[in-house]
mmCIF file of C-alpha atoms in Angstrom:
data_model
loop_
_atom_site.group_PDB
_atom_site.id
_atom_site.type_symbol
_atom_site.label_atom_id
_atom_site.label_comp_id
_atom_site.label_asym_id
_atom_site.label_seq_id
_atom_site.Cartn_x
_atom_site.Cartn_y
_atom_site.Cartn_z
ATOM 1 C CA UNK Z 1 -40.076 2.292 -13.911
ATOM 2 C CA UNK Z 2 -38.178 2.117 -10.598
ATOM 3 C CA UNK Z 3 -35.650 4.916 -10.186
ATOM 4 C CA UNK Z 4 -32.012 3.857 -9.781
ATOM 5 C CA UNK Z 5 -30.760 4.814 -6.315
ATOM 6 C CA UNK Z 6 -27.114 3.753 -6.596
ATOM 7 C CA UNK Z 7 -23.994 4.729 -8.533
ATOM 8 C CA UNK Z 8 -21.884 2.242 -10.510
ATOM 9 C CA UNK Z 9 -18.149 2.661 -10.037
ATOM 10 C CA UNK Z 10 -15.114 0.825 -11.455
ATOM 11 C CA UNK Z 11 -11.739 0.701 -9.689
ATOM 12 C CA UNK Z 12 -8.858 -0.437 -11.922
ATOM 13 C CA UNK Z 13 -5.341 -1.210 -10.701
ATOM 14 C CA UNK Z 14 -2.398 -1.701 -13.034
ATOM 15 C CA UNK Z 15 0.049 -3.412 -10.679
ATOM 16 C CA UNK Z 16 3.398 -5.103 -11.071
ATOM 17 C CA UNK Z 17 1.957 -8.618 -11.244
ATOM 18 C CA UNK Z 18 -1.755 -8.152 -11.869
ATOM 19 C CA UNK Z 19 -4.173 -5.991 -13.846
ATOM 20 C CA UNK Z 20 -7.412 -5.877 -11.837
ATOM 21 C CA UNK Z 21 -10.859 -4.287 -12.035
ATOM 22 C CA UNK Z 22 -13.599 -4.173 -9.415
ATOM 23 C CA UNK Z 23 -17.077 -2.893 -10.325
ATOM 24 C CA UNK Z 24 -19.200 -1.699 -7.416
ATOM 25 C CA UNK Z 25 -22.759 -0.444 -6.993
ATOM 26 C CA UNK Z 26 -22.797 2.001 -4.103
ATOM 27 C CA UNK Z 27 -25.091 4.303 -2.188
ATOM 28 C CA UNK Z 28 -22.555 5.141 0.544
ATOM 29 C CA UNK Z 29 -19.721 3.472 2.499
ATOM 30 C CA UNK Z 30 -22.249 1.376 4.449
ATOM 31 C CA UNK Z 31 -24.358 0.337 1.470
ATOM 32 C CA UNK Z 32 -22.419 -1.006 -1.483
ATOM 33 C CA UNK Z 33 -21.787 -4.324 -3.190
ATOM 34 C CA UNK Z 34 -19.104 -5.584 -5.539
ATOM 35 C CA UNK Z 35 -20.836 -6.938 -8.648
ATOM 36 C CA UNK Z 36 -17.790 -7.928 -10.735
ATOM 37 C CA UNK Z 37 -14.114 -8.725 -10.169
ATOM 38 C CA UNK Z 38 -11.587 -9.277 -12.961
ATOM 39 C CA UNK Z 39 -7.933 -10.214 -12.459
ATOM 40 C CA UNK Z 40 -5.409 -10.871 -15.222
ATOM 41 C CA UNK Z 41 -1.831 -11.802 -14.349
ATOM 42 C CA UNK Z 42 0.878 -9.804 -16.150
ATOM 43 C CA UNK Z 43 4.667 -10.061 -15.769
ATOM 44 C CA UNK Z 44 5.176 -6.313 -15.613
ATOM 45 C CA UNK Z 45 7.346 -6.173 -12.481
ATOM 46 C CA UNK Z 46 10.053 -8.576 -13.601
ATOM 47 C CA UNK Z 47 10.471 -6.788 -16.944
ATOM 48 C CA UNK Z 48 10.516 -3.265 -15.481
ATOM 49 C CA UNK Z 49 12.672 -3.834 -12.387
ATOM 50 C CA UNK Z 50 15.343 -5.543 -14.498
ATOM 51 C CA UNK Z 51 15.518 -3.258 -17.570
ATOM 52 C CA UNK Z 52 13.552 -0.137 -16.495
ATOM 53 C CA UNK Z 53 11.405 -0.439 -19.620
ATOM 54 C CA UNK Z 54 8.043 -2.037 -20.455
ATOM 55 C CA UNK Z 55 8.471 -4.252 -23.563
ATOM 56 C CA UNK Z 56 6.242 -3.357 -26.538
ATOM 57 C CA UNK Z 57 4.473 -6.773 -26.558
ATOM 58 C CA UNK Z 58 3.526 -6.207 -22.906
ATOM 59 C CA UNK Z 59 2.144 -2.742 -23.733
ATOM 60 C CA UNK Z 60 -0.093 -4.355 -26.390
ATOM 61 C CA UNK Z 61 -1.177 -7.078 -23.954
ATOM 62 C CA UNK Z 62 -2.148 -4.495 -21.309
ATOM 63 C CA UNK Z 63 -4.164 -2.503 -23.857
ATOM 64 C CA UNK Z 64 -6.004 -5.644 -25.042
ATOM 65 C CA UNK Z 65 -6.973 -6.539 -21.476
ATOM 66 C CA UNK Z 66 -8.185 -2.992 -20.854
ATOM 67 C CA UNK Z 67 -10.283 -3.037 -24.037
ATOM 68 C CA UNK Z 68 -12.044 -6.060 -22.528
ATOM 69 C CA UNK Z 69 -12.449 -4.224 -19.208
ATOM 70 C CA UNK Z 70 -13.936 -1.236 -21.063
ATOM 71 C CA UNK Z 71 -16.564 -3.461 -22.731
ATOM 72 C CA UNK Z 72 -17.493 -4.868 -19.330
ATOM 73 C CA UNK Z 73 -17.769 -1.357 -17.877
ATOM 74 C CA UNK Z 74 -20.188 -0.440 -20.664
ATOM 75 C CA UNK Z 75 -22.320 -3.541 -20.020
ATOM 76 C CA UNK Z 76 -22.631 -2.640 -16.330
ATOM 77 C CA UNK Z 77 -23.322 1.021 -17.073
ATOM 78 C CA UNK Z 78 -20.313 2.293 -15.124
ATOM 79 C CA UNK Z 79 -20.729 6.022 -14.366
ATOM 80 C CA UNK Z 80 -17.474 6.702 -12.502
ATOM 81 C CA UNK Z 81 -14.046 5.102 -12.621
ATOM 82 C CA UNK Z 82 -10.556 5.514 -11.178
ATOM 83 C CA UNK Z 83 -7.572 3.792 -12.769
ATOM 84 C CA UNK Z 84 -4.259 3.855 -10.932
ATOM 85 C CA UNK Z 85 -0.858 2.359 -11.732
ATOM 86 C CA UNK Z 86 1.792 1.619 -9.116
ATOM 87 C CA UNK Z 87 5.445 0.587 -8.814
ATOM 88 C CA UNK Z 88 6.312 -1.033 -12.166
ATOM 89 C CA UNK Z 89 4.706 1.713 -14.277
ATOM 90 C CA UNK Z 90 6.046 4.395 -11.942
ATOM 91 C CA UNK Z 91 9.633 3.241 -12.538
ATOM 92 C CA UNK Z 92 9.411 2.539 -16.282
ATOM 93 C CA UNK Z 93 11.397 4.899 -18.508
ATOM 94 C CA UNK Z 94 8.725 4.556 -21.243
ATOM 95 C CA UNK Z 95 5.849 5.285 -18.868
ATOM 96 C CA UNK Z 96 4.484 8.107 -21.038
ATOM 97 C CA UNK Z 97 4.354 5.819 -24.088
ATOM 98 C CA UNK Z 98 2.302 3.240 -22.148
ATOM 99 C CA UNK Z 99 -0.153 5.838 -20.816
ATOM 100 C CA UNK Z 100 -0.525 7.343 -24.302
ATOM 101 C CA UNK Z 101 -1.244 3.924 -25.846
ATOM 102 C CA UNK Z 102 -3.813 3.121 -23.153
ATOM 103 C CA UNK Z 103 -5.620 6.423 -23.715
ATOM 104 C CA UNK Z 104 -5.574 6.146 -27.521
ATOM 105 C CA UNK Z 105 -6.871 2.566 -27.551
ATOM 106 C CA UNK Z 106 -9.312 2.633 -24.609
ATOM 107 C CA UNK Z 107 -9.987 6.260 -23.635
ATOM 108 C CA UNK Z 108 -8.964 5.432 -20.051
ATOM 109 C CA UNK Z 109 -6.901 7.987 -18.109
ATOM 110 C CA UNK Z 110 -4.305 6.445 -15.782
ATOM 111 C CA UNK Z 111 -3.101 8.090 -12.577
ATOM 112 C CA UNK Z 112 0.433 6.904 -11.737
ATOM 113 C CA UNK Z 113 0.642 7.160 -7.949
ATOM 114 C CA UNK Z 114 3.833 7.632 -5.951
ATOM 115 C CA UNK Z 115 4.816 5.171 -3.223
ATOM 116 C CA UNK Z 116 3.493 7.206 -0.234
ATOM 117 C CA UNK Z 117 0.056 7.444 -1.878
ATOM 118 C CA UNK Z 118 0.174 3.751 -2.797
ATOM 119 C CA UNK Z 119 0.912 2.723 0.797
ATOM 120 C CA UNK Z 120 -1.666 5.169 2.197
ATOM 121 C CA UNK Z 121 -4.395 3.884 -0.129
ATOM 122 C CA UNK Z 122 -3.775 0.345 1.129
ATOM 123 C CA UNK Z 123 -3.588 1.636 4.716
ATOM 124 C CA UNK Z 124 -7.087 3.134 4.448
ATOM 125 C CA UNK Z 125 -8.583 -0.211 3.384
ATOM 126 C CA UNK Z 126 -6.792 -2.144 6.145
ATOM 127 C CA UNK Z 127 -7.748 0.343 8.869
ATOM 128 C CA UNK Z 128 -11.379 0.140 7.784
ATOM 129 C CA UNK Z 129 -11.286 -3.669 8.039
ATOM 130 C CA UNK Z 130 -9.622 -3.605 11.463
ATOM 131 C CA UNK Z 131 -12.174 -1.134 12.811
ATOM 132 C CA UNK Z 132 -14.962 -3.438 11.615
ATOM 133 C CA UNK Z 133 -13.218 -6.245 13.567
ATOM 134 C CA UNK Z 134 -13.081 -3.978 16.673
ATOM 135 C CA UNK Z 135 -9.255 -4.026 16.664
ATOM 136 C CA UNK Z 136 -8.127 -0.728 18.186
ATOM 137 C CA UNK Z 137 -4.820 1.036 18.915
ATOM 138 C CA UNK Z 138 -6.109 3.089 21.855
ATOM 139 C CA UNK Z 139 -4.058 1.225 24.475
ATOM 140 C CA UNK Z 140 -1.388 -0.594 22.507
ATOM 141 C CA UNK Z 141 0.388 0.200 19.273
ATOM 142 C CA UNK Z 142 -0.022 -1.437 15.885
ATOM 143 C CA UNK Z 143 2.714 -1.846 13.270
ATOM 144 C CA UNK Z 144 1.294 -2.222 9.755
ATOM 145 C CA UNK Z 145 3.520 -3.675 7.053
ATOM 146 C CA UNK Z 146 2.469 -3.920 3.442
ATOM 147 C CA UNK Z 147 4.795 -5.806 1.091
ATOM 148 C CA UNK Z 148 4.211 -5.466 -2.629
ATOM 149 C CA UNK Z 149 6.195 -6.694 -5.626
ATOM 150 C CA UNK Z 150 8.300 -3.528 -5.670
ATOM 151 C CA UNK Z 151 8.120 -1.934 -2.234
ATOM 152 C CA UNK Z 152 7.579 -2.131 1.513
ATOM 153 C CA UNK Z 153 5.426 0.299 3.493
ATOM 154 C CA UNK Z 154 5.771 0.500 7.290
ATOM 155 C CA UNK Z 155 3.223 2.417 9.375
ATOM 156 C CA UNK Z 156 3.149 2.688 13.176
ATOM 157 C CA UNK Z 157 -0.239 3.631 14.688
ATOM 158 C CA UNK Z 158 -0.758 4.381 18.380
ATOM 159 C CA UNK Z 159 -3.769 5.977 20.096
ATOM 160 C CA UNK Z 160 -5.452 6.133 16.668
ATOM 161 C CA UNK Z 161 -2.640 8.405 15.398
ATOM 162 C CA UNK Z 162 0.008 7.713 12.760
ATOM 163 C CA UNK Z 163 3.327 7.949 14.598
ATOM 164 C CA UNK Z 164 5.633 6.801 11.825
ATOM 165 C CA UNK Z 165 5.396 6.048 8.095
ATOM 166 C CA UNK Z 166 8.266 4.844 5.930
ATOM 167 C CA UNK Z 167 8.524 3.405 2.420
ATOM 168 C CA UNK Z 168 11.344 1.214 1.113
ATOM 169 C CA UNK Z 169 12.256 -0.138 -2.325
ATOM 170 C CA UNK Z 170 12.584 -3.789 -1.267
ATOM 171 C CA UNK Z 171 9.518 -5.555 -2.651
ATOM 172 C CA UNK Z 172 9.439 -9.314 -3.255
ATOM 173 C CA UNK Z 173 10.099 -9.242 -7.024
ATOM 174 C CA UNK Z 174 12.806 -6.617 -6.527
ATOM 175 C CA UNK Z 175 14.551 -8.782 -3.920
ATOM 176 C CA UNK Z 176 14.359 -11.797 -6.206
ATOM 177 C CA UNK Z 177 15.877 -9.818 -9.093
ATOM 178 C CA UNK Z 178 18.702 -8.650 -6.809
ATOM 179 C CA UNK Z 179 20.018 -12.197 -6.530
ATOM 180 C CA UNK Z 180 21.052 -14.224 -9.554
ATOM 181 C CA UNK Z 181 19.518 -17.672 -10.003
ATOM 182 C CA UNK Z 182 22.676 -19.574 -8.954
ATOM 183 C CA UNK Z 183 22.852 -17.503 -5.779
ATOM 184 C CA UNK Z 184 19.200 -18.290 -4.970
ATOM 185 C CA UNK Z 185 19.891 -22.035 -5.250
ATOM 186 C CA UNK Z 186 22.968 -21.855 -3.044
ATOM 187 C CA UNK Z 187 22.768 -23.154 0.539
ATOM 188 C CA UNK Z 188 24.215 -19.789 1.635
ATOM 189 C CA UNK Z 189 21.331 -17.850 0.037
ATOM 190 C CA UNK Z 190 19.330 -17.616 3.298
ATOM 191 C CA UNK Z 191 22.239 -16.013 5.135
ATOM 192 C CA UNK Z 192 23.041 -13.609 2.282
ATOM 193 C CA UNK Z 193 19.397 -12.573 1.923
ATOM 194 C CA UNK Z 194 18.986 -12.111 5.686
ATOM 195 C CA UNK Z 195 22.025 -9.798 5.806
ATOM 196 C CA UNK Z 196 20.741 -7.863 2.778
ATOM 197 C CA UNK Z 197 17.299 -7.338 4.350
ATOM 198 C CA UNK Z 198 18.718 -6.463 7.762
ATOM 199 C CA UNK Z 199 20.897 -3.694 6.323
ATOM 200 C CA UNK Z 200 18.106 -2.349 4.097
ATOM 201 C CA UNK Z 201 15.480 -1.975 6.829
ATOM 202 C CA UNK Z 202 17.968 -0.653 9.371
ATOM 203 C CA UNK Z 203 16.446 2.882 9.216
ATOM 204 C CA UNK Z 204 13.097 1.460 10.378
ATOM 205 C CA UNK Z 205 14.776 -0.027 13.426
ATOM 206 C CA UNK Z 206 16.312 3.344 14.283
ATOM 207 C CA UNK Z 207 13.014 5.208 13.852
ATOM 208 C CA UNK Z 208 10.898 2.821 15.916
ATOM 209 C CA UNK Z 209 13.343 2.691 18.803
ATOM 210 C CA UNK Z 210 11.709 1.225 21.919
ATOM 211 C CA UNK Z 211 8.129 1.435 20.634
ATOM 212 C CA UNK Z 212 5.809 -1.223 22.046
ATOM 213 C CA UNK Z 213 3.178 -2.824 19.827
ATOM 214 C CA UNK Z 214 0.560 -5.498 20.363
ATOM 215 C CA UNK Z 215 -0.343 -6.139 16.737
ATOM 216 C CA UNK Z 216 1.799 -6.697 13.678
ATOM 217 C CA UNK Z 217 -0.495 -6.340 10.663
ATOM 218 C CA UNK Z 218 0.747 -7.963 7.457
ATOM 219 C CA UNK Z 219 -0.655 -7.488 3.982
ATOM 220 C CA UNK Z 220 0.558 -7.689 0.424
ATOM 221 C CA UNK Z 221 0.871 -9.688 -2.747
ATOM 222 C CA UNK Z 222 2.222 -12.895 -1.214
ATOM 223 C CA UNK Z 223 -0.018 -13.199 1.879
ATOM 224 C CA UNK Z 224 -2.367 -15.629 0.098
ATOM 225 C CA UNK Z 225 0.558 -17.960 -0.511
ATOM 226 C CA UNK Z 226 1.658 -17.601 3.106
ATOM 227 C CA UNK Z 227 -1.845 -18.480 4.355
ATOM 228 C CA UNK Z 228 -1.927 -21.549 2.114
ATOM 229 C CA UNK Z 229 1.408 -22.760 3.503
ATOM 230 C CA UNK Z 230 0.131 -22.179 7.049
ATOM 231 C CA UNK Z 231 -2.962 -24.270 6.219
ATOM 232 C CA UNK Z 232 -5.390 -21.345 6.738
ATOM 233 C CA UNK Z 233 -8.482 -20.361 4.740
ATOM 234 C CA UNK Z 234 -7.423 -17.879 2.053
ATOM 235 C CA UNK Z 235 -10.999 -16.606 1.625
ATOM 236 C CA UNK Z 236 -11.278 -15.382 5.218
ATOM 237 C CA UNK Z 237 -11.008 -11.579 5.507
ATOM 238 C CA UNK Z 238 -8.867 -11.421 8.675
ATOM 239 C CA UNK Z 239 -6.571 -13.979 10.338
ATOM 240 C CA UNK Z 240 -5.221 -13.595 13.880
ATOM 241 C CA UNK Z 241 -2.144 -15.706 14.664
ATOM 242 C CA UNK Z 242 -0.049 -15.962 17.833
ATOM 243 C CA UNK Z 243 3.485 -14.676 17.362
ATOM 244 C CA UNK Z 244 4.945 -17.939 18.713
ATOM 245 C CA UNK Z 245 3.173 -19.970 16.003
ATOM 246 C CA UNK Z 246 4.497 -17.587 13.361
ATOM 247 C CA UNK Z 247 8.071 -17.934 14.640
ATOM 248 C CA UNK Z 248 7.780 -21.739 14.649
ATOM 249 C CA UNK Z 249 6.708 -21.617 10.995
ATOM 250 C CA UNK Z 250 9.635 -19.365 10.134
ATOM 251 C CA UNK Z 251 12.095 -21.668 11.917
ATOM 252 C CA UNK Z 252 11.038 -24.611 9.758
ATOM 253 C CA UNK Z 253 11.057 -22.558 6.549
ATOM 254 C CA UNK Z 254 14.464 -21.019 7.157
ATOM 255 C CA UNK Z 255 16.167 -24.409 7.005
ATOM 256 C CA UNK Z 256 14.907 -25.173 3.488
ATOM 257 C CA UNK Z 257 16.593 -24.540 0.158
ATOM 258 C CA UNK Z 258 14.657 -23.722 -3.015
ATOM 259 C CA UNK Z 259 14.437 -27.364 -4.213
ATOM 260 C CA UNK Z 260 13.200 -28.440 -0.775
ATOM 261 C CA UNK Z 261 10.488 -25.759 -0.785
ATOM 262 C CA UNK Z 262 9.273 -26.979 -4.157
ATOM 263 C CA UNK Z 263 9.160 -30.578 -2.932
ATOM 264 C CA UNK Z 264 7.642 -30.088 0.542
ATOM 265 C CA UNK Z 265 4.938 -27.550 -0.381
ATOM 266 C CA UNK Z 266 4.299 -28.801 -3.946
ATOM 267 C CA UNK Z 267 4.979 -25.350 -5.386
ATOM 268 C CA UNK Z 268 5.812 -24.341 -8.970
ATOM 269 C CA UNK Z 269 9.398 -23.079 -9.237
ATOM 270 C CA UNK Z 270 8.406 -19.502 -10.126
ATOM 271 C CA UNK Z 271 6.194 -19.375 -6.996
ATOM 272 C CA UNK Z 272 8.762 -21.031 -4.720
ATOM 273 C CA UNK Z 273 11.332 -18.398 -5.735
ATOM 274 C CA UNK Z 274 9.105 -15.776 -4.090
ATOM 275 C CA UNK Z 275 8.448 -17.739 -0.873
ATOM 276 C CA UNK Z 276 11.887 -17.480 0.682
ATOM 277 C CA UNK Z 277 12.307 -13.689 0.225
ATOM 278 C CA UNK Z 278 8.778 -13.234 1.634
ATOM 279 C CA UNK Z 279 9.344 -15.390 4.707
ATOM 280 C CA UNK Z 280 12.783 -13.972 5.494
ATOM 281 C CA UNK Z 281 11.504 -10.423 5.079
ATOM 282 C CA UNK Z 282 8.624 -11.130 7.500
ATOM 283 C CA UNK Z 283 11.091 -12.610 9.968
ATOM 284 C CA UNK Z 284 13.302 -9.522 9.800
ATOM 285 C CA UNK Z 285 10.264 -7.322 10.355
ATOM 286 C CA UNK Z 286 9.247 -9.357 13.412
ATOM 287 C CA UNK Z 287 12.691 -8.732 14.893
ATOM 288 C CA UNK Z 288 12.133 -4.960 14.655
ATOM 289 C CA UNK Z 289 9.404 -4.940 17.272
ATOM 290 C CA UNK Z 290 8.311 -8.102 19.105
ATOM 291 C CA UNK Z 291 4.513 -8.258 18.694
ATOM 292 C CA UNK Z 292 2.087 -10.412 20.690
ATOM 293 C CA UNK Z 293 -0.230 -11.113 17.799
ATOM 294 C CA UNK Z 294 0.054 -11.268 14.012
ATOM 295 C CA UNK Z 295 -2.885 -10.108 11.895
ATOM 296 C CA UNK Z 296 -3.078 -10.916 8.187
ATOM 297 C CA UNK Z 297 -5.705 -9.110 6.126
ATOM 298 C CA UNK Z 298 -6.917 -9.817 2.592
ATOM 299 C CA UNK Z 299 -7.213 -6.122 1.694
ATOM 300 C CA UNK Z 300 -5.775 -5.109 -1.673
ATOM 301 C CA UNK Z 301 -4.766 -1.780 -3.179
ATOM 302 C CA UNK Z 302 -7.913 -1.840 -5.326
ATOM 303 C CA UNK Z 303 -10.045 -2.020 -2.145
ATOM 304 C CA UNK Z 304 -8.382 1.193 -0.992
ATOM 305 C CA UNK Z 305 -9.122 2.893 -4.329
ATOM 306 C CA UNK Z 306 -12.772 1.920 -3.967
ATOM 307 C CA UNK Z 307 -13.106 2.970 -0.309
ATOM 308 C CA UNK Z 308 -11.419 6.355 -0.814
ATOM 309 C CA UNK Z 309 -13.599 7.150 -3.833
ATOM 310 C CA UNK Z 310 -16.872 6.181 -2.164
ATOM 311 C CA UNK Z 311 -15.859 7.773 1.147
ATOM 312 C CA UNK Z 312 -14.901 11.089 -0.440
ATOM 313 C CA UNK Z 313 -18.195 11.131 -2.362
ATOM 314 C CA UNK Z 314 -20.583 10.103 0.413
ATOM 315 C CA UNK Z 315 -19.020 10.067 3.905
ATOM 316 C CA UNK Z 316 -17.789 13.414 5.299
ATOM 317 C CA UNK Z 317 -17.228 11.846 8.748
ATOM 318 C CA UNK Z 318 -14.846 9.246 7.343
ATOM 319 C CA UNK Z 319 -13.140 11.896 5.227
ATOM 320 C CA UNK Z 320 -12.562 14.000 8.360
ATOM 321 C CA UNK Z 321 -11.179 11.024 10.316
ATOM 322 C CA UNK Z 322 -8.689 10.218 7.570
ATOM 323 C CA UNK Z 323 -7.655 13.861 7.382
ATOM 324 C CA UNK Z 324 -7.031 13.968 11.141
ATOM 325 C CA UNK Z 325 -4.849 10.850 10.934
ATOM 326 C CA UNK Z 326 -2.723 12.499 8.242
ATOM 327 C CA UNK Z 327 -2.441 15.723 10.236
ATOM 328 C CA UNK Z 328 -1.273 13.683 13.239
ATOM 329 C CA UNK Z 329 1.535 12.341 11.020
ATOM 330 C CA UNK Z 330 2.495 15.891 9.956
ATOM 331 C CA UNK Z 331 2.860 16.890 13.618
ATOM 332 C CA UNK Z 332 4.854 13.726 14.393
ATOM 333 C CA UNK Z 333 7.315 14.640 11.620
ATOM 334 C CA UNK Z 334 7.452 18.222 12.904
ATOM 335 C CA UNK Z 335 8.215 17.033 16.454
ATOM 336 C CA UNK Z 336 11.007 14.810 15.172
ATOM 337 C CA UNK Z 337 12.676 17.899 13.675
ATOM 338 C CA UNK Z 338 12.027 20.100 16.734
ATOM 339 C CA UNK Z 339 9.498 22.446 15.099
ATOM 340 C CA UNK Z 340 7.930 25.370 16.948
ATOM 341 C CA UNK Z 341 4.414 23.975 17.373
ATOM 342 C CA UNK Z 342 2.726 27.235 18.427
ATOM 343 C CA UNK Z 343 4.272 29.138 15.530
ATOM 344 C CA UNK Z 344 3.292 26.414 13.050
ATOM 345 C CA UNK Z 345 -0.306 26.428 14.328
ATOM 346 C CA UNK Z 346 -0.526 30.203 14.014
ATOM 347 C CA UNK Z 347 0.806 30.096 10.418
ATOM 348 C CA UNK Z 348 -1.716 27.336 9.685
ATOM 349 C CA UNK Z 349 -4.628 29.319 11.174
ATOM 350 C CA UNK Z 350 -3.864 32.473 9.179
ATOM 351 C CA UNK Z 351 -3.173 30.574 5.949
ATOM 352 C CA UNK Z 352 -6.479 28.705 6.148
ATOM 353 C CA UNK Z 353 -8.392 31.975 6.658
ATOM 354 C CA UNK Z 354 -6.918 33.275 3.388
ATOM 355 C CA UNK Z 355 -7.405 29.936 1.612
ATOM 356 C CA UNK Z 356 -11.079 29.630 2.578
ATOM 357 C CA UNK Z 357 -11.741 33.100 1.141
ATOM 358 C CA UNK Z 358 -10.087 32.523 -2.238
ATOM 359 C CA UNK Z 359 -10.240 28.724 -2.819
ATOM 360 C CA UNK Z 360 -13.478 28.715 -4.802
ATOM 361 C CA UNK Z 361 -12.331 31.471 -7.153
ATOM 362 C CA UNK Z 362 -9.150 29.539 -7.987
ATOM 363 C CA UNK Z 363 -10.775 26.101 -8.295
ATOM 364 C CA UNK Z 364 -9.133 24.640 -5.197
ATOM 365 C CA UNK Z 365 -10.734 22.066 -2.894
ATOM 366 C CA UNK Z 366 -10.208 19.802 0.120
ATOM 367 C CA UNK Z 367 -7.048 18.158 -1.249
ATOM 368 C CA UNK Z 368 -5.297 21.516 -1.754
ATOM 369 C CA UNK Z 369 -6.442 22.615 1.699
ATOM 370 C CA UNK Z 370 -4.846 19.519 3.255
ATOM 371 C CA UNK Z 371 -1.595 20.140 1.367
ATOM 372 C CA UNK Z 372 -1.566 23.714 2.673
ATOM 373 C CA UNK Z 373 -2.005 22.468 6.254
ATOM 374 C CA UNK Z 374 0.935 20.086 5.800
ATOM 375 C CA UNK Z 375 3.041 22.919 4.401
ATOM 376 C CA UNK Z 376 2.228 25.217 7.316
ATOM 377 C CA UNK Z 377 3.005 22.571 9.938
ATOM 378 C CA UNK Z 378 6.315 21.578 8.330
ATOM 379 C CA UNK Z 379 7.473 24.871 6.781
ATOM 380 C CA UNK Z 380 10.235 25.513 9.326
ATOM 381 C CA UNK Z 381 11.726 22.056 9.883
ATOM 382 C CA UNK Z 382 14.802 23.006 7.830
ATOM 383 C CA UNK Z 383 16.009 24.784 10.992
ATOM 384 C CA UNK Z 384 16.861 21.331 12.344
ATOM 385 C CA UNK Z 385 19.730 21.268 9.818
ATOM 386 C CA UNK Z 386 20.683 24.935 9.437
ATOM 387 C CA UNK Z 387 19.139 28.090 10.923
ATOM 388 C CA UNK Z 388 20.653 30.344 8.276
ATOM 389 C CA UNK Z 389 19.430 28.499 5.153
ATOM 390 C CA UNK Z 390 16.485 26.559 6.578
ATOM 391 C CA UNK Z 391 14.141 27.719 3.795
ATOM 392 C CA UNK Z 392 16.182 25.775 1.254
#
């Protein structure tokens, strides 16, 4: 009997609009194949963002879907799994009840990730795709923007270093819920929404300043719809579009009301309601930093879960590269708050000597070591506000 030389892994994502599972057979980050994909649409975001609670019928529906996923995992002989929940579950007041029900009915343990980890997980998948496409930031910067149902992540990369990372609670479903139906159908909706978005992402504008970027990389829940409206192949992994063509598309879209969108693009009403917030948000983002080229990737959060798991298990080089990118962000934050770099590096050096001697005895690993490095680099930035009580 031939010996099995691969591991079977399941990545499960409980998102605001979709419950997804991806089963992969892997040897390492270069040798793996996805053998099964399952996606079930759920209306979790609308319920949670409006009332801050997951309705009991929806809890039962989620558990039933996961019972089916668990049977499929057994059929494929899944040996490892990671299940993560994002925005809608993170903000639900009855989160613990949902997680308890899932565990009791399926045995699955859910990790509810915060927004920075959510955006970073997606970032890892996108960066891996762009490197495969030979798209680099060595000479010119890249602004990566991921729009989900409940949030927006903005990451500026230059010279292969993360120079800025910000997260904002202005996802597509959240924007839609911020405006009542009669306001969305009004001819003044475009102007009101544009002003709302402009004021919300103002901090990004201040942070980026005069930064120059070549690429604006877009990803998120509504990119498939955007590609369809642009007449592009949704199955293609990466699309490269000239900024001028993107602006022309926005100009035509901006003139349309909700009924016109439904008629022109033959869209269902519930889908058309998401188009306008998406397009206007993209337009506002383009005004932040004029880019020469727009890149749209098909990478999803679940792809990031898979890549991080396989990479951490099998690829120390990739793990080191990702760690260095994060450390570059720590130093960028430190510089912004006028930290003493030499002092921070000395504290880091001494702390790591102690950590490496005692880590094994206390059950600590690479993740704790990275957190310690961040702490050492940023431990004094409170001095930017007050020298006397900077430790607070």
